[in-house]
Coordinates of N, CA and C and ligand atoms in Angstrom, one line a residue:
X1 N 19.6 -36.8 36.4 CA 18.3 -36.5 37.2 C 17.7 -35.3 36.8
X2 N 16.5 -35.1 36.4 CA 15.7 -33.9 35.9 C 15.6 -33.0 37.1
X3 N 15.4 -31.6 37.0 CA 15.2 -31.0 38.1 C 13.8 -31.4 38.8
X4 N 12.7 -31.5 38.2 CA 11.6 -32.0 38.8 C 11.5 -33.4 39.7
X5 N 12.6 -34.2 39.5 CA 12.9 -35.4 40.1 C 13.7 -35.3 41.1
X6 N 14.2 -34.2 41.3 CA 15.1 -33.8 42.4 C 14.6 -33.5 43.9
X7 N 15.1 -34.2 44.8 CA 14.4 -34.0 46.0 C 15.0 -32.5 46.7
X8 N 14.2 -31.6 47.0 CA 14.7 -30.2 47.3 C 15.2 -30.5 48.8
X9 N 16.2 -29.9 48.9 CA 16.9 -29.9 50.2 C 16.2 -29.0 51.4
X10 N 16.0 -29.5 52.6 CA 15.5 -28.5 53.5 C 16.4 -27.2 53.5
X11 N 16.1 -25.9 53.7 CA 16.6 -25.0 53.9 C 17.2 -25.2 55.6
X12 N 18.5 -24.7 55.7 CA 19.1 -24.8 56.9 C 18.7 -23.3 57.6
X13 N 18.2 -23.6 59.0 CA 18.0 -22.3 59.7 C 19.1 -21.8 60.3
X14 N 19.7 -20.5 59.9 CA 20.7 -19.8 60.8 C 20.2 -19.5 61.8
X15 N 20.6 -20.1 63.0 CA 19.7 -19.6 64.4 C 21.0 -19.0 65.3
X16 N 20.8 -17.7 65.7 CA 21.7 -17.4 67.0 C 20.8 -17.7 68.3
X17 N 21.1 -18.0 69.1 CA 20.4 -18.1 70.5 C 19.1 -17.2 70.7
X18 N 19.0 -16.1 70.1 CA 17.9 -15.4 70.0 C 16.8 -15.7 69.0
X19 N 17.3 -16.3 67.9 CA 16.5 -16.4 66.6 C 15.1 -17.2 67.3
X20 N 13.9 -16.7 67.0 CA 12.9 -17.7 67.3 C 12.9 -18.8 66.6
X21 N 12.4 -19.9 67.3 CA 12.5 -21.4 66.7 C 11.5 -21.6 65.6
X22 N 12.1 -21.9 64.5 CA 11.1 -22.3 63.2 C 11.2 -23.5 63.1
X23 N 10.0 -23.8 62.2 CA 9.6 -25.2 62.2 C 10.6 -25.6 61.0
X24 N 11.4 -26.6 60.9 CA 12.4 -27.2 59.6 C 11.5 -27.3 58.3
X25 N 11.8 -26.8 57.6 CA 11.1 -27.2 55.8 C 11.5 -28.3 55.5
X26 N 9.9 -29.4 55.6 CA 10.5 -30.7 55.1 C 10.8 -30.7 54.0
X27 N 11.5 -31.9 53.4 CA 11.9 -32.0 51.9 C 10.8 -32.5 51.2
X28 N 10.7 -32.0 49.9 CA 9.6 -32.7 49.0 C 9.8 -34.2 49.2
X29 N 9.1 -34.9 49.3 CA 9.1 -36.3 49.3 C 9.5 -37.1 47.8
X30 N 10.5 -37.9 47.8 CA 10.7 -38.3 46.3 C 9.4 -39.0 46.0
X31 N 8.9 -38.9 44.4 CA 8.0 -39.7 44.0 C 8.0 -41.3 44.1
X32 N 6.9 -41.7 44.9 CA 7.2 -43.1 45.2 C 6.5 -44.1 44.5
X33 N 5.7 -43.5 43.1 CA 5.1 -44.1 42.3 C 6.1 -45.2 41.7
X34 N 5.9 -46.4 41.7 CA 6.8 -47.3 40.8 C 6.0 -48.6 39.9
X35 N 4.7 -48.2 39.9 CA 3.8 -49.5 38.9 C 2.6 -48.5 38.8
X36 N 2.4 -48.4 37.5 CA 1.2 -47.8 37.0 C 0.7 -49.1 36.3
X37 N -1.0 -49.2 36.4 CA -1.6 -50.2 35.8 C -2.6 -49.3 34.7
X38 N -2.7 -50.0 33.6 CA -3.4 -49.2 32.4 C -4.7 -50.4 32.3
X39 N -6.0 -49.7 32.2 CA -7.1 -50.5 32.4 C -7.8 -50.0 31.1
X40 N -8.8 -50.8 30.8 CA -10.0 -50.1 29.5 C -10.4 -51.3 29.0
X41 N -11.1 -50.8 27.9 CA -11.7 -51.8 27.0 C -10.9 -52.0 26.1
X42 N -11.3 -53.0 25.0 CA -10.3 -53.6 23.8 C -10.5 -52.2 23.1
X43 N -8.9 -52.2 22.5 CA -9.0 -51.3 21.7 C -8.7 -49.9 22.3
X44 N -8.2 -49.9 23.4 CA -8.2 -48.4 24.3 C -6.9 -47.9 24.0
X45 N -6.2 -48.7 23.6 CA -4.6 -48.4 23.4 C -3.4 -48.7 24.5
X46 N -4.1 -49.7 25.6 CA -3.4 -49.9 26.9 C -1.7 -50.7 26.4
X47 N -1.7 -51.4 25.5 CA -0.4 -52.0 25.3 C 0.7 -50.8 24.4
X48 N -0.1 -50.1 23.5 CA 0.8 -49.2 22.7 C 1.1 -48.0 23.6
X49 N 0.2 -47.7 24.4 CA 0.7 -46.5 25.5 C 1.4 -47.0 26.4
X50 N 1.2 -48.3 27.1 CA 1.9 -48.5 28.2 C 3.5 -48.9 27.7
X51 N 3.9 -49.3 26.5 CA 5.1 -49.8 26.1 C 5.7 -48.2 26.1
X52 N 5.1 -47.2 25.4 CA 5.7 -45.8 25.3 C 6.0 -45.1 26.7
X53 N 5.0 -45.4 27.4 CA 5.2 -44.9 28.9 C 6.3 -45.7 29.7
X54 N 6.5 -47.0 29.5 CA 7.5 -48.0 30.3 C 8.9 -47.2 29.6
X55 N 8.8 -46.9 28.3 CA 10.5 -46.4 27.6 C 10.4 -45.4 28.1
X56 N 9.6 -44.2 28.1 CA 9.9 -43.0 28.5 C 10.3 -43.1 29.9
X57 N 9.6 -44.0 30.7 CA 10.3 -43.7 32.3 C 11.4 -44.5 32.5
X58 N 11.7 -45.6 31.5 CA 12.9 -46.4 31.9 C 12.3 -47.5 32.7
X59 N 11.2 -48.0 32.7 CA 10.5 -48.8 33.5 C 10.5 -50.3 32.7
X60 N 10.0 -51.0 33.2 CA 9.6 -52.6 32.8 C 8.2 -52.6 31.9
X61 N 8.0 -53.0 30.9 CA 6.7 -53.0 30.4 C 6.3 -54.6 30.6
X62 N 5.0 -54.3 31.3 CA 4.4 -55.9 31.5 C 2.9 -55.9 30.6
X63 N 2.8 -57.1 30.0 CA 1.1 -57.2 29.5 C 0.8 -58.5 30.0
X64 N -0.2 -58.2 30.9 CA -0.7 -59.5 31.9 C -1.1 -60.8 30.8
X65 N -1.7 -60.3 29.6 CA -2.0 -61.4 28.7 C -0.9 -62.1 28.0
X66 N 0.2 -61.3 28.0 CA 1.4 -62.2 27.7 C 2.0 -63.2 28.6
X67 N 1.7 -62.7 30.0 CA 1.9 -63.5 31.0 C 1.4 -64.8 30.9
X68 N -0.1 -64.6 30.6 CA -1.0 -65.9 30.6 C -0.6 -66.7 29.7
X69 N -0.4 -66.0 28.4 CA -0.1 -66.7 27.7 C 1.2 -67.7 27.5
X70 N 2.2 -67.0 28.1 CA 3.6 -67.8 28.4 C 3.4 -68.8 29.5
X71 N 2.5 -68.7 30.5 CA 2.2 -69.7 31.6 C 1.4 -70.8 31.1
X72 N 0.6 -70.6 30.1 CA -0.4 -71.7 29.7 C 0.3 -72.3 28.2
X73 N 1.2 -71.5 27.9 CA 1.9 -71.9 26.6 C 0.8 -72.1 25.5
X74 N -0.1 -71.3 25.4 CA -1.0 -71.3 24.3 C -1.4 -69.9 24.4
X75 N -2.3 -69.3 23.2 CA -2.4 -68.1 22.8 C -3.9 -67.8 23.5
X76 N -4.1 -66.4 24.0 CA -5.5 -66.1 24.6 C -6.8 -66.7 23.8
X77 N -6.7 -66.9 22.4 CA -7.7 -67.3 21.5 C -7.9 -69.0 21.9
X78 N -6.7 -69.3 21.9 CA -6.7 -70.9 22.1 C -7.3 -71.2 23.8
X79 N -6.9 -70.4 24.7 CA -7.4 -70.6 25.9 C -9.0 -70.4 25.8
X80 N -9.6 -69.5 25.4 CA -10.8 -69.3 25.2 C -11.6 -70.2 24.6
X81 N -10.9 -70.9 23.4 CA -11.6 -71.9 22.8 C -11.7 -73.2 23.2
X82 N -10.3 -73.5 23.8 CA -10.3 -74.9 24.4 C -10.8 -74.8 25.8
X83 N -10.4 -74.1 26.6 CA -11.2 -74.1 28.1 C -12.1 -73.2 28.4
X84 N -12.8 -72.2 27.4 CA -13.7 -71.4 27.7 C -13.1 -69.9 28.6
X85 N -14.1 -69.0 28.6 CA -14.0 -67.9 29.4 C -13.5 -67.9 30.9
X86 N -14.3 -69.0 31.7 CA -14.3 -68.7 33.2 C -12.8 -69.3 33.4
X87 N -12.4 -70.3 32.3 CA -11.0 -70.5 32.4 C -9.9 -69.6 32.5
X88 N -10.2 -68.8 31.6 CA -9.3 -67.5 31.1 C -9.3 -66.4 32.2
X89 N -10.6 -66.5 33.2 CA -10.8 -65.4 34.1 C -10.1 -65.9 35.1
X90 N -9.7 -67.3 35.4 CA -9.0 -67.9 36.6 C -7.8 -67.6 36.5
X91 N -7.1 -67.7 35.1 CA -5.8 -67.9 34.8 C -5.3 -66.5 35.0
X92 N -6.4 -65.6 34.6 CA -6.4 -64.0 34.5 C -5.7 -63.4 36.0
X93 N -6.7 -63.9 36.5 CA -6.6 -63.7 38.0 C -5.5 -64.1 39.1
X94 N -5.0 -65.3 38.6 CA -3.8 -65.9 39.0 C -2.6 -65.1 38.9
X95 N -2.4 -64.9 37.3 CA -1.5 -64.3 37.0 C -1.2 -62.7 37.7
X96 N -2.4 -62.1 37.8 CA -2.5 -60.8 38.3 C -1.9 -60.8 39.8
X97 N -2.3 -61.9 40.7 CA -1.7 -62.2 41.9 C -0.4 -62.2 41.9
X98 N 0.4 -63.1 41.0 CA 1.5 -63.5 40.9 C 2.0 -62.3 40.6
X99 N 1.7 -61.4 39.9 CA 2.6 -60.2 39.4 C 2.6 -59.3 40.6
X100 N 1.3 -59.2 41.2 CA 1.2 -57.9 42.4 C 2.5 -58.5 43.3
X101 N 2.5 -59.8 43.8 CA 3.4 -60.5 44.5 C 4.7 -60.0 44.4
X102 N 5.3 -60.1 43.2 CA 6.6 -60.1 42.5 C 6.7 -58.6 42.5
X103 N 6.2 -58.0 42.4 CA 6.5 -56.4 42.2 C 7.6 -55.7 43.0
X104 N 7.5 -56.2 44.4 CA 8.5 -55.3 45.1 C 10.2 -56.1 44.8
X105 N 10.0 -56.9 44.1 CA 11.4 -57.6 43.6 C 11.8 -57.4 42.2
X106 N 11.0 -57.2 41.5 CA 11.2 -57.0 40.1 C 11.1 -55.6 39.6
X107 N 10.6 -54.8 40.3 CA 11.3 -53.3 40.2 C 10.0 -52.4 39.5
X108 N 10.3 -51.2 39.2 CA 9.1 -50.3 38.5 C 8.8 -51.0 37.2
X109 N 7.3 -51.0 37.2 CA 7.0 -51.3 35.9 C 5.5 -50.7 35.4
X110 N 5.4 -50.6 34.2 CA 3.9 -50.1 33.8 C 3.2 -51.6 33.4
X111 N 2.1 -51.7 33.7 CA 1.2 -52.9 33.4 C 0.0 -52.6 32.8
X112 N -0.2 -53.2 31.6 CA -1.3 -53.2 30.5 C -2.1 -54.6 31.1
X113 N -3.7 -54.3 31.6 CA -4.1 -55.5 31.9 C -5.2 -55.5 30.6
X114 N -5.6 -57.2 30.5 CA -6.4 -57.2 29.3 C -7.8 -56.4 29.9
X115 N -8.9 -56.2 28.7 CA -9.9 -55.2 28.9 C -11.0 -55.7 30.1
X116 N -10.7 -57.4 30.2 CA -12.0 -57.8 31.3 C -11.3 -57.8 32.8
X117 N -9.9 -57.6 32.9 CA -9.5 -57.8 34.2 C -9.8 -56.9 35.0
X118 N -9.8 -55.6 34.9 CA -10.5 -54.6 35.9 C -12.0 -54.5 36.2
X119 N -12.5 -55.4 35.6 CA -14.3 -55.5 35.7 C -14.2 -56.7 36.6
X120 N -13.4 -57.5 36.8 CA -13.7 -58.6 38.1 C -13.3 -58.0 39.3
X121 N -14.7 -58.1 40.2 CA -14.4 -57.3 41.5 C -13.1 -57.8 42.2
X122 N -12.8 -58.8 42.2 CA -11.5 -59.4 43.3 C -10.3 -58.7 42.4
X123 N -10.2 -58.7 41.3 CA -8.8 -58.0 40.7 C -8.7 -56.5 41.1
X124 N -10.0 -56.0 41.0 CA -9.9 -54.4 41.3 C -9.8 -54.2 42.9
X125 N -10.2 -55.1 43.7 CA -9.7 -55.1 45.0 C -8.3 -55.3 45.3
X126 N -7.7 -56.4 44.4 CA -6.2 -56.5 44.5 C -5.5 -55.3 44.3
X127 N -6.0 -54.7 43.1 CA -5.4 -53.3 42.6 C -5.4 -52.4 43.9
X128 N -6.5 -52.1 44.2 CA -7.0 -51.1 45.3 C -5.8 -51.4 46.5
X129 N -5.5 -52.6 46.7 CA -5.0 -52.9 48.1 C -3.3 -52.5 47.5
X130 N -3.2 -52.8 46.6 CA -1.7 -52.5 45.9 C -1.3 -50.9 46.1
X131 N -2.1 -50.1 46.0 CA -2.3 -48.6 46.2 C -1.2 -48.2 44.9
X132 N -1.0 -48.8 44.1 CA -0.6 -48.2 42.8 C -1.6 -47.3 41.8
X133 N -1.2 -46.3 41.0 CA -2.3 -45.7 40.3 C -2.7 -46.4 39.3
X134 N -4.4 -46.5 39.1 CA -4.9 -47.3 38.0 C -5.4 -46.4 37.1
X135 N -5.2 -46.4 35.7 CA -5.5 -45.4 34.7 C -6.5 -46.3 33.8
X136 N -7.7 -45.5 33.7 CA -8.6 -45.9 32.5 C -8.2 -45.1 31.3
X137 N -8.2 -45.9 30.3 CA -7.9 -44.9 29.1 C -9.2 -45.5 28.2
X138 N -9.9 -44.1 28.1 CA -11.4 -44.3 27.3 C -11.1 -43.6 26.1
X139 N -12.3 -44.0 25.2 CA -12.3 -43.5 24.0 C -13.8 -43.8 23.5
X140 N -14.3 -43.2 22.5 CA -15.8 -43.2 21.9 C -15.7 -44.7 21.7
X141 N -16.8 -45.6 22.0 CA -17.1 -46.9 21.7 C -16.9 -47.3 20.0
X142 N -17.6 -46.4 19.0 CA -17.3 -46.5 17.7 C -15.7 -46.4 17.5
X143 N -15.1 -45.8 18.1 CA -13.5 -45.7 17.7 C -12.8 -46.9 18.2
X144 N -13.1 -47.3 19.6 CA -12.6 -48.5 20.0 C -13.1 -49.8 19.1
X145 N -14.3 -49.8 18.3 CA -14.6 -50.9 17.5 C -13.8 -50.9 16.3
X146 N -13.4 -49.2 16.0 CA -12.7 -49.1 14.7 C -11.3 -49.7 14.8
X147 N -10.5 -49.3 15.9 CA -9.4 -49.8 16.3 C -9.2 -51.3 16.2
X148 N -10.1 -52.0 16.9 CA -10.2 -53.5 17.1 C -10.2 -54.1 15.5
X149 N -10.9 -53.3 14.3 CA -11.0 -53.7 13.2 C -9.8 -53.5 12.2
X150 N -8.9 -52.5 12.9 CA -7.7 -52.2 12.2 C -6.4 -52.9 12.7
X151 N -6.6 -53.9 13.7 CA -5.5 -54.4 14.4 C -5.6 -55.9 14.0
X152 N -4.3 -56.5 14.0 CA -3.9 -57.9 13.8 C -4.6 -58.8 15.1
X153 N -4.9 -58.2 16.2 CA -4.7 -59.0 17.3 C -5.8 -59.7 17.5
X154 N -5.7 -61.2 18.0 CA -6.9 -61.9 17.9 C -7.7 -61.8 19.1
X155 N -8.7 -61.3 19.2 CA -9.6 -61.0 20.3 C -11.0 -62.0 20.4
X156 N -11.1 -62.8 21.5 CA -12.1 -63.8 21.0 C -13.6 -63.0 21.3
X157 N -13.4 -61.9 22.0 CA -14.6 -61.3 22.4 C -15.2 -60.2 21.6
X158 N -14.2 -59.9 20.1 CA -14.6 -59.1 19.2 C -15.4 -59.8 18.2
X159 N -16.9 -59.7 18.0 CA -17.5 -60.5 17.0 C -18.4 -59.3 16.2
X160 N -19.6 -59.3 16.8 CA -20.4 -58.3 16.3 C -20.2 -57.1 16.8
X161 N -20.6 -55.8 16.1 CA -20.3 -54.7 16.7 C -21.7 -54.2 17.8
X162 N -22.7 -54.8 17.6 CA -23.5 -54.5 18.8 C -23.3 -55.0 19.7
X163 N -22.6 -56.4 19.8 CA -22.3 -57.1 21.1 C -20.9 -56.3 21.7
X164 N -20.0 -55.9 21.1 CA -19.2 -55.2 21.2 C -19.6 -54.0 22.3
X165 N -20.5 -53.2 21.6 CA -20.9 -51.8 22.2 C -21.7 -52.4 23.6
X166 N -22.4 -53.5 23.2 CA -23.2 -54.2 24.7 C -22.2 -54.1 25.6
X167 N -21.1 -55.0 25.7 CA -20.2 -55.2 26.5 C -19.6 -54.1 26.8
X168 N -19.0 -53.1 26.3 CA -18.6 -51.9 26.6 C -19.5 -51.2 27.7
X169 N -20.8 -51.3 27.3 CA -21.9 -50.2 28.1 C -21.5 -51.1 29.7
X170 N -21.9 -52.4 29.5 CA -21.7 -53.1 30.8 C -20.6 -53.0 31.6
X171 N -19.6 -52.8 30.9 CA -18.6 -52.6 31.9 C -18.1 -51.1 32.3
X172 N -18.3 -50.1 31.4 CA -17.7 -48.7 31.4 C -18.2 -48.4 33.1
X173 N -19.1 -48.9 33.8 CA -18.9 -48.1 35.2 C -18.1 -48.4 36.2
X174 N -17.7 -49.9 35.7 CA -16.5 -50.6 36.5 C -15.2 -49.7 36.4
X175 N -14.8 -49.5 34.6 CA -13.7 -49.0 34.3 C -13.6 -47.4 35.3
X176 N -14.9 -46.9 35.2 CA -15.0 -45.4 36.1 C -14.5 -45.6 37.5
X177 N -14.3 -46.7 37.9 CA -14.2 -46.7 39.3 C -12.5 -46.4 39.5
X178 N -11.7 -46.6 38.3 CA -9.9 -46.3 38.3 C -10.2 -45.0 38.9
X179 N -9.2 -45.1 39.5 CA -8.6 -43.4 39.8 C -8.4 -42.1 39.3
X180 N -7.8 -43.0 37.9 CA -7.9 -41.7 36.7 C -8.4 -42.2 35.5
X181 N -9.0 -41.4 35.0 CA -9.5 -41.6 33.7 C -8.7 -40.7 32.3
X182 N -8.5 -41.3 31.5 CA -7.7 -40.4 30.5 C -8.8 -40.7 29.1
X183 N -9.0 -39.6 28.4 CA -9.4 -39.8 27.0 C -8.6 -39.8 26.1
X184 N -8.6 -40.6 25.1 CA -7.4 -40.9 24.3 C -7.9 -40.4 23.0
X185 N -8.9 -40.2 22.5 CA -9.5 -40.1 21.4 C -9.0 -38.9 20.6
X186 N -8.1 -39.0 19.3 CA -7.9 -38.0 18.7 C -6.3 -37.5 19.3
X187 N -5.9 -38.4 20.1 CA -4.5 -37.7 20.8 C -3.5 -38.6 20.1
X188 N -2.4 -38.3 20.2 CA -1.2 -39.3 19.9 C -0.6 -39.9 21.1
X189 N 0.2 -40.8 20.9 CA 0.5 -41.9 21.8 C 1.0 -41.0 22.8
X190 N 2.2 -40.0 22.0 CA 3.1 -39.4 23.0 C 2.3 -38.3 24.0
X191 N 1.3 -37.9 23.6 CA 0.4 -37.0 24.3 C -0.1 -37.6 25.4
X192 N -0.8 -38.7 25.1 CA -1.2 -39.4 26.2 C -0.2 -39.7 27.5
X193 N 1.1 -40.2 26.8 CA 1.8 -40.7 27.8 C 2.3 -39.1 28.5
X194 N 2.4 -38.3 27.9 CA 2.5 -36.8 28.6 C 1.8 -36.5 29.4
X195 N 0.2 -36.8 29.5 CA -0.9 -36.7 30.3 C -0.4 -37.5 31.8
X196 N -0.2 -38.9 31.3 CA -0.3 -39.8 32.5 C 0.8 -39.3 33.4
X197 N 2.0 -38.9 32.6 CA 3.6 -38.4 33.4 C 3.0 -37.1 34.3
X198 N 2.2 -36.4 33.6 CA 1.8 -35.1 34.3 C 1.1 -35.4 35.6
X199 N -0.1 -36.1 35.1 CA -1.1 -36.5 36.1 C -0.4 -37.3 37.5
X200 N 0.7 -38.0 37.1 CA 1.1 -38.9 38.3 C 2.1 -38.0 39.1
X201 N 2.7 -37.1 38.2 CA 4.0 -36.2 38.8 C 5.4 -37.1 38.5
X202 N 5.4 -37.8 37.6 CA 6.5 -38.5 37.2 C 7.1 -37.7 36.0
X203 N 8.4 -37.7 36.2 CA 9.3 -36.8 35.1 C 9.4 -37.5 34.0
X204 N 9.3 -36.7 32.9 CA 9.3 -37.2 31.4 C 10.1 -36.5 30.5
X205 N 10.0 -37.2 29.5 CA 10.9 -36.5 28.3 C 9.9 -36.0 27.2
X206 N 10.3 -34.9 26.6 CA 9.6 -34.4 25.6 C 9.1 -35.3 24.4
X207 N 8.1 -35.4 23.8 CA 7.6 -36.3 22.7 C 7.1 -35.7 21.4
X208 N 7.2 -36.5 20.2 CA 6.3 -36.1 19.2 C 5.5 -37.4 18.8
X209 N 4.8 -37.3 17.7 CA 4.4 -38.5 17.2 C 2.8 -39.0 16.7
X210 N 2.7 -40.3 17.1 CA 1.8 -41.1 16.2 C 0.5 -41.2 17.0
X211 N -0.6 -41.3 16.3 CA -2.0 -41.7 17.1 C -2.0 -42.7 17.7
X212 N -3.0 -42.7 18.8 CA -3.5 -44.1 19.7 C -4.3 -44.8 18.8
X213 N -4.0 -46.0 18.4 CA -4.5 -47.1 17.7 C -4.8 -48.2 18.6
Ligands
S3P301 C1 -10.3 -59.2 27.0 C2 -9.7 -58.2 26.4 C3 -8.3 -58.9 25.8 C4 -7.8 -59.9 26.2 C5 -9.1 -61.2 26.3 C6 -10.4 -60.6 26.7 C7 -11.7 -58.6 27.6 O1 -7.4 -57.8 26.0 O2 -7.7 -60.1 27.8 O3 -9.2 -61.4 24.7 O4 -12.3 -59.4 28.5 O5 -12.1 -57.5 27.2 P1 -7.3 -56.4 25.3 O6 -8.1 -55.5 26.1 O7 -5.5 -56.1 25.4 O8 -7.6 -56.7 24.0

């Protein structure tokens, strides 16, 4: 156990009969956060940062899109192509509900949501009700675009750059409703992980490293 995660013991009052009654010092409560949600636009680094954060905390990493693909036995691109975006959003909302319902038994987790999940009002409402921290990973849109161009991931909503920019502008206000916003531009994955653990008061290990991609 690291010193910062240790619960402080209350100091015992030595008290003779004449000593004034002092208020007992309350122990600092143990950090109760056991799920962290990462949201943001495509290319924000949700999966990369999520994996690194989970590894550092010794928590499970969950990628909601992976759950959707496993349940549907087809890729996100196939779901979009064969059934359309509305069906994908329905599957995404169902998977988020299932995940939230299972969290008390599945244990501590870092969860990366697909870029459109937090934009859906009902999903945002569910996350708020779950009272787990939601972190918006942000970066300038030109950088997000570049990251998607350098990635092998098949993203059905990545077509022309101007459409990508428009979608980002439309969604940004929703992302801004997240409890925390972290700028990732020019930072290493480990720096971002460090900022998250610090912001949330979660104990972490020192790190070195590679840039958010
Ligand atoms: C989407 C983002 C994707 C994936 C799907 C839709 C979106 O996830 O969920 O293609 O609407 O922004 P990533 O943000 O991980 O690329």
